Amino acid sequence: MFEIIVKLKNDWMDLSGVSDVELFKALSDWSSGKEKEIKIKGLTFKSEDIVSITINR
C-alpha cells in the first residue's frame, strides 16, 4: 500500500492505502493522456487538473 499526494492546479489531496494495482492504473491513465478522468480511492480527478502525483511508501 502506498500514500500518494495528488497535486492539482488549485489544491492537493493526500491519499493513503492506495494499492499498487490502483496506483499503476492511475499513473498509466494519467500519463497516457487518453483518459479525461482518473479514479483513485473512489475519488475522481480531471486529468487536466493534475499537476503531479507524488508516491510515498
mmCIF file of the N, C-alpha and C atoms, coordinates in Angstrom:
data_MODEL
# 
_entry.id   MODEL 
# 
loop_
_atom_site.group_PDB 
_atom_site.id 
_atom_site.type_symbol 
_atom_site.label_atom_id 
_atom_site.label_alt_id 
_atom_site.label_comp_id 
_atom_site.label_asym_id 
_atom_site.label_entity_id 
_atom_site.label_seq_id 
_atom_site.pdbx_PDB_ins_code 
_atom_site.Cartn_x 
_atom_site.Cartn_y 
_atom_site.Cartn_z 
_atom_site.occupancy 
_atom_site.B_iso_or_equiv 
_atom_site.pdbx_formal_charge 
_atom_site.auth_seq_id 
_atom_site.auth_comp_id 
_atom_site.auth_asym_id 
_atom_site.auth_atom_id 
_atom_site.pdbx_PDB_model_num 
ATOM 1   N N  . MET A 1 1  ? 0.840   -1.183 0.000   1.00 0.00 ? 1  MET A N  1 
ATOM 2   C CA . MET A 1 1  ? 0.000   0.000  0.000   1.00 0.00 ? 1  MET A CA 1 
ATOM 3   C C  . MET A 1 1  ? 0.887   1.249  0.000   1.00 0.00 ? 1  MET A C  1 
ATOM 4   N N  . PHE A 1 2  ? 0.381   2.257  -0.662  1.00 0.00 ? 2  PHE A N  1 
ATOM 5   C CA . PHE A 1 2  ? 1.149   3.480  -0.829  1.00 0.00 ? 2  PHE A CA 1 
ATOM 6   C C  . PHE A 1 2  ? 0.354   4.684  -0.332  1.00 0.00 ? 2  PHE A C  1 
ATOM 7   N N  . GLU A 1 3  ? 1.076   5.707  0.040   1.00 0.00 ? 3  GLU A N  1 
ATOM 8   C CA . GLU A 1 3  ? 0.490   7.011  0.320   1.00 0.00 ? 3  GLU A CA 1 
ATOM 9   C C  . GLU A 1 3  ? 0.891   7.891  -0.847  1.00 0.00 ? 3  GLU A C  1 
ATOM 10  N N  . ILE A 1 4  ? -0.078  8.589  -1.419  1.00 0.00 ? 4  ILE A N  1 
ATOM 11  C CA . ILE A 1 4  ? 0.231   9.466  -2.542  1.00 0.00 ? 4  ILE A CA 1 
ATOM 12  C C  . ILE A 1 4  ? -0.307  10.867 -2.282  1.00 0.00 ? 4  ILE A C  1 
ATOM 13  N N  . ILE A 1 5  ? 0.339   11.820 -2.897  1.00 0.00 ? 5  ILE A N  1 
ATOM 14  C CA . ILE A 1 5  ? -0.131  13.203 -2.864  1.00 0.00 ? 5  ILE A CA 1 
ATOM 15  C C  . ILE A 1 5  ? -0.438  13.598 -4.297  1.00 0.00 ? 5  ILE A C  1 
ATOM 16  N N  . VAL A 1 6  ? -1.689  13.932 -4.536  1.00 0.00 ? 6  VAL A N  1 
ATOM 17  C CA . VAL A 1 6  ? -2.114  14.375 -5.860  1.00 0.00 ? 6  VAL A CA 1 
ATOM 18  C C  . VAL A 1 6  ? -2.149  15.898 -5.817  1.00 0.00 ? 6  VAL A C  1 
ATOM 19  N N  . LYS A 1 7  ? -1.236  16.528 -6.545  1.00 0.00 ? 7  LYS A N  1 
ATOM 20  C CA . LYS A 1 7  ? -1.190  17.983 -6.602  1.00 0.00 ? 7  LYS A CA 1 
ATOM 21  C C  . LYS A 1 7  ? -2.007  18.438 -7.805  1.00 0.00 ? 7  LYS A C  1 
ATOM 22  N N  . LEU A 1 8  ? -3.010  19.252 -7.522  1.00 0.00 ? 8  LEU A N  1 
ATOM 23  C CA . LEU A 1 8  ? -3.891  19.785 -8.553  1.00 0.00 ? 8  LEU A CA 1 
ATOM 24  C C  . LEU A 1 8  ? -3.525  21.236 -8.822  1.00 0.00 ? 8  LEU A C  1 
ATOM 25  N N  . LYS A 1 9  ? -4.103  21.819 -9.845  1.00 0.00 ? 9  LYS A N  1 
ATOM 26  C CA . LYS A 1 9  ? -3.813  23.213 -10.184 1.00 0.00 ? 9  LYS A CA 1 
ATOM 27  C C  . LYS A 1 9  ? -4.099  24.156 -9.019  1.00 0.00 ? 9  LYS A C  1 
ATOM 28  N N  . ASN A 1 10 ? -5.186  23.902 -8.285  1.00 0.00 ? 10 ASN A N  1 
ATOM 29  C CA . ASN A 1 10 ? -5.594  24.823 -7.221  1.00 0.00 ? 10 ASN A CA 1 
ATOM 30  C C  . ASN A 1 10 ? -5.703  24.181 -5.847  1.00 0.00 ? 10 ASN A C  1 
ATOM 31  N N  . ASP A 1 11 ? -5.246  22.932 -5.707  1.00 0.00 ? 11 ASP A N  1 
ATOM 32  C CA . ASP A 1 11 ? -5.429  22.223 -4.445  1.00 0.00 ? 11 ASP A CA 1 
ATOM 33  C C  . ASP A 1 11 ? -4.497  21.020 -4.427  1.00 0.00 ? 11 ASP A C  1 
ATOM 34  N N  . TRP A 1 12 ? -4.573  20.233 -3.367  1.00 0.00 ? 12 TRP A N  1 
ATOM 35  C CA . TRP A 1 12 ? -3.846  18.983 -3.302  1.00 0.00 ? 12 TRP A CA 1 
ATOM 36  C C  . TRP A 1 12 ? -4.629  18.018 -2.421  1.00 0.00 ? 12 TRP A C  1 
ATOM 37  N N  . MET A 1 13 ? -4.358  16.729 -2.584  1.00 0.00 ? 13 MET A N  1 
ATOM 38  C CA . MET A 1 13 ? -5.065  15.702 -1.831  1.00 0.00 ? 13 MET A CA 1 
ATOM 39  C C  . MET A 1 13 ? -4.058  14.641 -1.400  1.00 0.00 ? 13 MET A C  1 
ATOM 40  N N  . ASP A 1 14 ? -4.081  14.303 -0.114  1.00 0.00 ? 14 ASP A N  1 
ATOM 41  C CA . ASP A 1 14 ? -3.208  13.280 0.454   1.00 0.00 ? 14 ASP A CA 1 
ATOM 42  C C  . ASP A 1 14 ? -4.049  12.019 0.623   1.00 0.00 ? 14 ASP A C  1 
ATOM 43  N N  . LEU A 1 15 ? -3.672  10.951 -0.060  1.00 0.00 ? 15 LEU A N  1 
ATOM 44  C CA . LEU A 1 15 ? -4.431  9.704  -0.006  1.00 0.00 ? 15 LEU A CA 1 
ATOM 45  C C  . LEU A 1 15 ? -3.537  8.580  0.499   1.00 0.00 ? 15 LEU A C  1 
ATOM 46  N N  . SER A 1 16 ? -4.014  7.818  1.470   1.00 0.00 ? 16 SER A N  1 
ATOM 47  C CA . SER A 1 16 ? -3.239  6.686  1.974   1.00 0.00 ? 16 SER A CA 1 
ATOM 48  C C  . SER A 1 16 ? -3.979  5.384  1.667   1.00 0.00 ? 16 SER A C  1 
ATOM 49  N N  . GLY A 1 17 ? -3.246  4.297  1.686   1.00 0.00 ? 17 GLY A N  1 
ATOM 50  C CA . GLY A 1 17 ? -3.835  2.993  1.449   1.00 0.00 ? 17 GLY A CA 1 
ATOM 51  C C  . GLY A 1 17 ? -4.161  2.706  0.000   1.00 0.00 ? 17 GLY A C  1 
ATOM 52  N N  . VAL A 1 18 ? -3.398  3.303  -0.919  1.00 0.00 ? 18 VAL A N  1 
ATOM 53  C CA . VAL A 1 18 ? -3.607  3.080  -2.349  1.00 0.00 ? 18 VAL A CA 1 
ATOM 54  C C  . VAL A 1 18 ? -2.841  1.818  -2.747  1.00 0.00 ? 18 VAL A C  1 
ATOM 55  N N  . SER A 1 19 ? -3.535  0.851  -3.326  1.00 0.00 ? 19 SER A N  1 
ATOM 56  C CA . SER A 1 19 ? -2.890  -0.400 -3.719  1.00 0.00 ? 19 SER A CA 1 
ATOM 57  C C  . SER A 1 19 ? -1.980  -0.181 -4.920  1.00 0.00 ? 19 SER A C  1 
ATOM 58  N N  . ASP A 1 20 ? -1.030  -1.103 -5.105  1.00 0.00 ? 20 ASP A N  1 
ATOM 59  C CA . ASP A 1 20 ? -0.109  -0.992 -6.235  1.00 0.00 ? 20 ASP A CA 1 
ATOM 60  C C  . ASP A 1 20 ? -0.847  -1.087 -7.567  1.00 0.00 ? 20 ASP A C  1 
ATOM 61  N N  . VAL A 1 21 ? -1.867  -1.919 -7.657  1.00 0.00 ? 21 VAL A N  1 
ATOM 62  C CA . VAL A 1 21 ? -2.640  -2.068 -8.894  1.00 0.00 ? 21 VAL A CA 1 
ATOM 63  C C  . VAL A 1 21 ? -3.394  -0.776 -9.217  1.00 0.00 ? 21 VAL A C  1 
ATOM 64  N N  . GLU A 1 22 ? -4.034  -0.209 -8.202  1.00 0.00 ? 22 GLU A N  1 
ATOM 65  C CA . GLU A 1 22 ? -4.784  1.037  -8.400  1.00 0.00 ? 22 GLU A CA 1 
ATOM 66  C C  . GLU A 1 22 ? -3.844  2.191  -8.766  1.00 0.00 ? 22 GLU A C  1 
ATOM 67  N N  . LEU A 1 23 ? -2.686  2.238  -8.113  1.00 0.00 ? 23 LEU A N  1 
ATOM 68  C CA . LEU A 1 23 ? -1.708  3.287  -8.390  1.00 0.00 ? 23 LEU A CA 1 
ATOM 69  C C  . LEU A 1 23 ? -1.168  3.164  -9.812  1.00 0.00 ? 23 LEU A C  1 
ATOM 70  N N  . PHE A 1 24 ? -0.817  1.948  -10.228 1.00 0.00 ? 24 PHE A N  1 
ATOM 71  C CA . PHE A 1 24 ? -0.292  1.736  -11.574 1.00 0.00 ? 24 PHE A CA 1 
ATOM 72  C C  . PHE A 1 24 ? -1.314  2.146  -12.634 1.00 0.00 ? 24 PHE A C  1 
ATOM 73  N N  . LYS A 1 25 ? -2.581  1.771  -12.429 1.00 0.00 ? 25 LYS A N  1 
ATOM 74  C CA . LYS A 1 25 ? -3.632  2.129  -13.384 1.00 0.00 ? 25 LYS A CA 1 
ATOM 75  C C  . LYS A 1 25 ? -3.793  3.648  -13.460 1.00 0.00 ? 25 LYS A C  1 
ATOM 76  N N  . ALA A 1 26 ? -3.825  4.312  -12.302 1.00 0.00 ? 26 ALA A N  1 
ATOM 77  C CA . ALA A 1 26 ? -3.987  5.769  -12.274 1.00 0.00 ? 26 ALA A CA 1 
ATOM 78  C C  . ALA A 1 26 ? -2.824  6.464  -12.977 1.00 0.00 ? 26 ALA A C  1 
ATOM 79  N N  . LEU A 1 27 ? -1.597  6.019  -12.697 1.00 0.00 ? 27 LEU A N  1 
ATOM 80  C CA . LEU A 1 27 ? -0.429  6.626  -13.332 1.00 0.00 ? 27 LEU A CA 1 
ATOM 81  C C  . LEU A 1 27 ? -0.423  6.380  -14.844 1.00 0.00 ? 27 LEU A C  1 
ATOM 82  N N  . SER A 1 28 ? -0.792  5.184  -15.247 1.00 0.00 ? 28 SER A N  1 
ATOM 83  C CA . SER A 1 28 ? -0.840  4.859  -16.683 1.00 0.00 ? 28 SER A CA 1 
ATOM 84  C C  . SER A 1 28 ? -1.880  5.697  -17.403 1.00 0.00 ? 28 SER A C  1 
ATOM 85  N N  . ASP A 1 29 ? -3.081  5.780  -16.820 1.00 0.00 ? 29 ASP A N  1 
ATOM 86  C CA . ASP A 1 29 ? -4.159  6.560  -17.432 1.00 0.00 ? 29 ASP A CA 1 
ATOM 87  C C  . ASP A 1 29 ? -3.792  8.034  -17.521 1.00 0.00 ? 29 ASP A C  1 
ATOM 88  N N  . TRP A 1 30 ? -3.207  8.559  -16.456 1.00 0.00 ? 30 TRP A N  1 
ATOM 89  C CA . TRP A 1 30 ? -2.864  9.979  -16.410 1.00 0.00 ? 30 TRP A CA 1 
ATOM 90  C C  . TRP A 1 30 ? -1.725  10.306 -17.384 1.00 0.00 ? 30 TRP A C  1 
ATOM 91  N N  . SER A 1 31 ? -0.676  9.493  -17.368 1.00 0.00 ? 31 SER A N  1 
ATOM 92  C CA . SER A 1 31 ? 0.485   9.797  -18.208 1.00 0.00 ? 31 SER A CA 1 
ATOM 93  C C  . SER A 1 31 ? 0.220   9.577  -19.699 1.00 0.00 ? 31 SER A C  1 
ATOM 94  N N  . SER A 1 32 ? -0.711  8.686  -20.017 1.00 0.00 ? 32 SER A N  1 
ATOM 95  C CA . SER A 1 32 ? -1.015  8.433  -21.431 1.00 0.00 ? 32 SER A CA 1 
ATOM 96  C C  . SER A 1 32 ? -1.833  9.564  -22.046 1.00 0.00 ? 32 SER A C  1 
ATOM 97  N N  . GLY A 1 33 ? -2.571  10.274 -21.205 1.00 0.00 ? 33 GLY A N  1 
ATOM 98  C CA . GLY A 1 33 ? -3.417  11.354 -21.692 1.00 0.00 ? 33 GLY A CA 1 
ATOM 99  C C  . GLY A 1 33 ? -4.680  10.881 -22.381 1.00 0.00 ? 33 GLY A C  1 
ATOM 100 N N  . LYS A 1 34 ? -4.940  9.581  -22.340 1.00 0.00 ? 34 LYS A N  1 
ATOM 101 C CA . LYS A 1 34 ? -6.111  9.014  -23.017 1.00 0.00 ? 34 LYS A CA 1 
ATOM 102 C C  . LYS A 1 34 ? -7.394  9.163  -22.200 1.00 0.00 ? 34 LYS A C  1 
ATOM 103 N N  . GLU A 1 35 ? -7.247  9.217  -20.895 1.00 0.00 ? 35 GLU A N  1 
ATOM 104 C CA . GLU A 1 35 ? -8.419  9.308  -20.017 1.00 0.00 ? 35 GLU A CA 1 
ATOM 105 C C  . GLU A 1 35 ? -8.629  10.744 -19.555 1.00 0.00 ? 35 GLU A C  1 
ATOM 106 N N  . LYS A 1 36 ? -9.863  11.204 -19.577 1.00 0.00 ? 36 LYS A N  1 
ATOM 107 C CA . LYS A 1 36 ? -10.174 12.559 -19.120 1.00 0.00 ? 36 LYS A CA 1 
ATOM 108 C C  . LYS A 1 36 ? -10.323 12.619 -17.610 1.00 0.00 ? 36 LYS A C  1 
ATOM 109 N N  . GLU A 1 37 ? -10.655 11.480 -16.996 1.00 0.00 ? 37 GLU A N  1 
ATOM 110 C CA . GLU A 1 37 ? -10.809 11.415 -15.543 1.00 0.00 ? 37 GLU A CA 1 
ATOM 111 C C  . GLU A 1 37 ? -10.012 10.240 -14.987 1.00 0.00 ? 37 GLU A C  1 
ATOM 112 N N  . ILE A 1 38 ? -9.409  10.466 -13.841 1.00 0.00 ? 38 ILE A N  1 
ATOM 113 C CA . ILE A 1 38 ? -8.612  9.449  -13.156 1.00 0.00 ? 38 ILE A CA 1 
ATOM 114 C C  . ILE A 1 38 ? -9.283  9.148  -11.823 1.00 0.00 ? 38 ILE A C  1 
ATOM 115 N N  . LYS A 1 39 ? -9.473  7.867  -11.534 1.00 0.00 ? 39 LYS A N  1 
ATOM 116 C CA . LYS A 1 39 ? -10.099 7.471  -10.274 1.00 0.00 ? 39 LYS A CA 1 
ATOM 117 C C  . LYS A 1 39 ? -9.065  6.836  -9.357  1.00 0.00 ? 39 LYS A C  1 
ATOM 118 N N  . ILE A 1 40 ? -9.015  7.366  -8.123  1.00 0.00 ? 40 ILE A N  1 
ATOM 119 C CA . ILE A 1 40 ? -8.123  6.840  -7.097  1.00 0.00 ? 40 ILE A CA 1 
ATOM 120 C C  . ILE A 1 40 ? -8.891  6.832  -5.782  1.00 0.00 ? 40 ILE A C  1 
ATOM 121 N N  . LYS A 1 41 ? -8.939  5.663  -5.138  1.00 0.00 ? 41 LYS A N  1 
ATOM 122 C CA . LYS A 1 41 ? -9.600  5.525  -3.833  1.00 0.00 ? 41 LYS A CA 1 
ATOM 123 C C  . LYS A 1 41 ? -11.043 6.045  -3.849  1.00 0.00 ? 41 LYS A C  1 
ATOM 124 N N  . GLY A 1 42 ? -11.758 5.814  -4.928  1.00 0.00 ? 42 GLY A N  1 
ATOM 125 C CA . GLY A 1 42 ? -13.149 6.232  -5.028  1.00 0.00 ? 42 GLY A CA 1 
ATOM 126 C C  . GLY A 1 42 ? -13.336 7.712  -5.347  1.00 0.00 ? 42 GLY A C  1 
ATOM 127 N N  . LEU A 1 43 ? -12.250 8.432  -5.526  1.00 0.00 ? 43 LEU A N  1 
ATOM 128 C CA . LEU A 1 43 ? -12.319 9.851  -5.881  1.00 0.00 ? 43 LEU A CA 1 
ATOM 129 C C  . LEU A 1 43 ? -11.990 10.016 -7.360  1.00 0.00 ? 43 LEU A C  1 
ATOM 130 N N  . THR A 1 44 ? -12.642 10.954 -8.005  1.00 0.00 ? 44 THR A N  1 
ATOM 131 C CA . THR A 1 44 ? -12.410 11.203 -9.422  1.00 0.00 ? 44 THR A CA 1 
ATOM 132 C C  . THR A 1 44 ? -11.750 12.566 -9.602  1.00 0.00 ? 44 THR A C  1 
ATOM 133 N N  . PHE A 1 45 ? -10.648 12.570 -10.358 1.00 0.00 ? 45 PHE A N  1 
ATOM 134 C CA . PHE A 1 45 ? -9.910  13.786 -10.653 1.00 0.00 ? 45 PHE A CA 1 
ATOM 135 C C  . PHE A 1 45 ? -9.896  13.994 -12.162 1.00 0.00 ? 45 PHE A C  1 
ATOM 136 N N  . LYS A 1 46 ? -10.009 15.232 -12.601 1.00 0.00 ? 46 LYS A N  1 
ATOM 137 C CA . LYS A 1 46 ? -9.862  15.540 -14.021 1.00 0.00 ? 46 LYS A CA 1 
ATOM 138 C C  . LYS A 1 46 ? -8.372  15.490 -14.354 1.00 0.00 ? 46 LYS A C  1 
ATOM 139 N N  . SER A 1 47 ? -8.031  14.754 -15.389 1.00 0.00 ? 47 SER A N  1 
ATOM 140 C CA . SER A 1 47 ? -6.615  14.611 -15.780 1.00 0.00 ? 47 SER A CA 1 
ATOM 141 C C  . SER A 1 47 ? -5.951  15.954 -16.004 1.00 0.00 ? 47 SER A C  1 
ATOM 142 N N  . GLU A 1 48 ? -6.669  16.861 -16.631 1.00 0.00 ? 48 GLU A N  1 
ATOM 143 C CA . GLU A 1 48 ? -6.089  18.172 -16.957 1.00 0.00 ? 48 GLU A CA 1 
ATOM 144 C C  . GLU A 1 48 ? -5.796  19.009 -15.720 1.00 0.00 ? 48 GLU A C  1 
ATOM 145 N N  . ASP A 1 49 ? -6.426  18.687 -14.581 1.00 0.00 ? 49 ASP A N  1 
ATOM 146 C CA . ASP A 1 49 ? -6.199  19.435 -13.342 1.00 0.00 ? 49 ASP A CA 1 
ATOM 147 C C  . ASP A 1 49 ? -5.022  18.892 -12.522 1.00 0.00 ? 49 ASP A C  1 
ATOM 148 N N  . ILE A 1 50 ? -4.560  17.679 -12.837 1.00 0.00 ? 50 ILE A N  1 
ATOM 149 C CA . ILE A 1 50 ? -3.470  17.074 -12.072 1.00 0.00 ? 50 ILE A CA 1 
ATOM 150 C C  . ILE A 1 50 ? -2.129  17.633 -12.548 1.00 0.00 ? 50 ILE A C  1 
ATOM 151 N N  . VAL A 1 51 ? -1.390  18.203 -11.609 1.00 0.00 ? 51 VAL A N  1 
ATOM 152 C CA . VAL A 1 51 ? -0.061  18.741 -11.887 1.00 0.00 ? 51 VAL A CA 1 
ATOM 153 C C  . VAL A 1 51 ? 0.992   17.672 -11.654 1.00 0.00 ? 51 VAL A C  1 
ATOM 154 N N  . SER A 1 52 ? 0.858   16.933 -10.534 1.00 0.00 ? 52 SER A N  1 
ATOM 155 C CA . SER A 1 52 ? 1.821   15.876 -10.223 1.00 0.00 ? 52 SER A CA 1 
ATOM 156 C C  . SER A 1 52 ? 1.202   14.868 -9.264  1.00 0.00 ? 52 SER A C  1 
ATOM 157 N N  . ILE A 1 53 ? 1.809   13.681 -9.258  1.00 0.00 ? 53 ILE A N  1 
ATOM 158 C CA . ILE A 1 53 ? 1.445   12.632 -8.297  1.00 0.00 ? 53 ILE A CA 1 
ATOM 159 C C  . ILE A 1 53 ? 2.720   12.193 -7.627  1.00 0.00 ? 53 ILE A C  1 
ATOM 160 N N  . THR A 1 54 ? 2.799   12.386 -6.312  1.00 0.00 ? 54 THR A N  1 
ATOM 161 C CA . THR A 1 54 ? 3.978   12.015 -5.531  1.00 0.00 ? 54 THR A CA 1 
ATOM 162 C C  . THR A 1 54 ? 3.665   10.738 -4.763  1.00 0.00 ? 54 THR A C  1 
ATOM 163 N N  . ILE A 1 55 ? 4.588   9.778  -4.808  1.00 0.00 ? 55 ILE A N  1 
ATOM 164 C CA . ILE A 1 55 ? 4.364   8.467  -4.206  1.00 0.00 ? 55 ILE A CA 1 
ATOM 165 C C  . ILE A 1 55 ? 5.281   8.300  -2.999  1.00 0.00 ? 55 ILE A C  1 
ATOM 166 N N  . ASN A 1 56 ? 4.692   7.877  -1.870  1.00 0.00 ? 56 ASN A N  1 
ATOM 167 C CA . ASN A 1 56 ? 5.431   7.534  -0.666  1.00 0.00 ? 56 ASN A CA 1 
ATOM 168 C C  . ASN A 1 56 ? 5.041   6.116  -0.272  1.00 0.00 ? 56 ASN A C  1 
ATOM 169 N N  . ARG A 1 57 ? 5.962   5.387  0.222   1.00 0.00 ? 57 ARG A N  1 
ATOM 170 C CA . ARG A 1 57 ? 5.662   4.011  0.615   1.00 0.00 ? 57 ARG A CA 1 
ATOM 171 C C  . ARG A 1 57 ? 5.340   3.957  2.087   1.00 0.00 ? 57 ARG A C  1 
# 
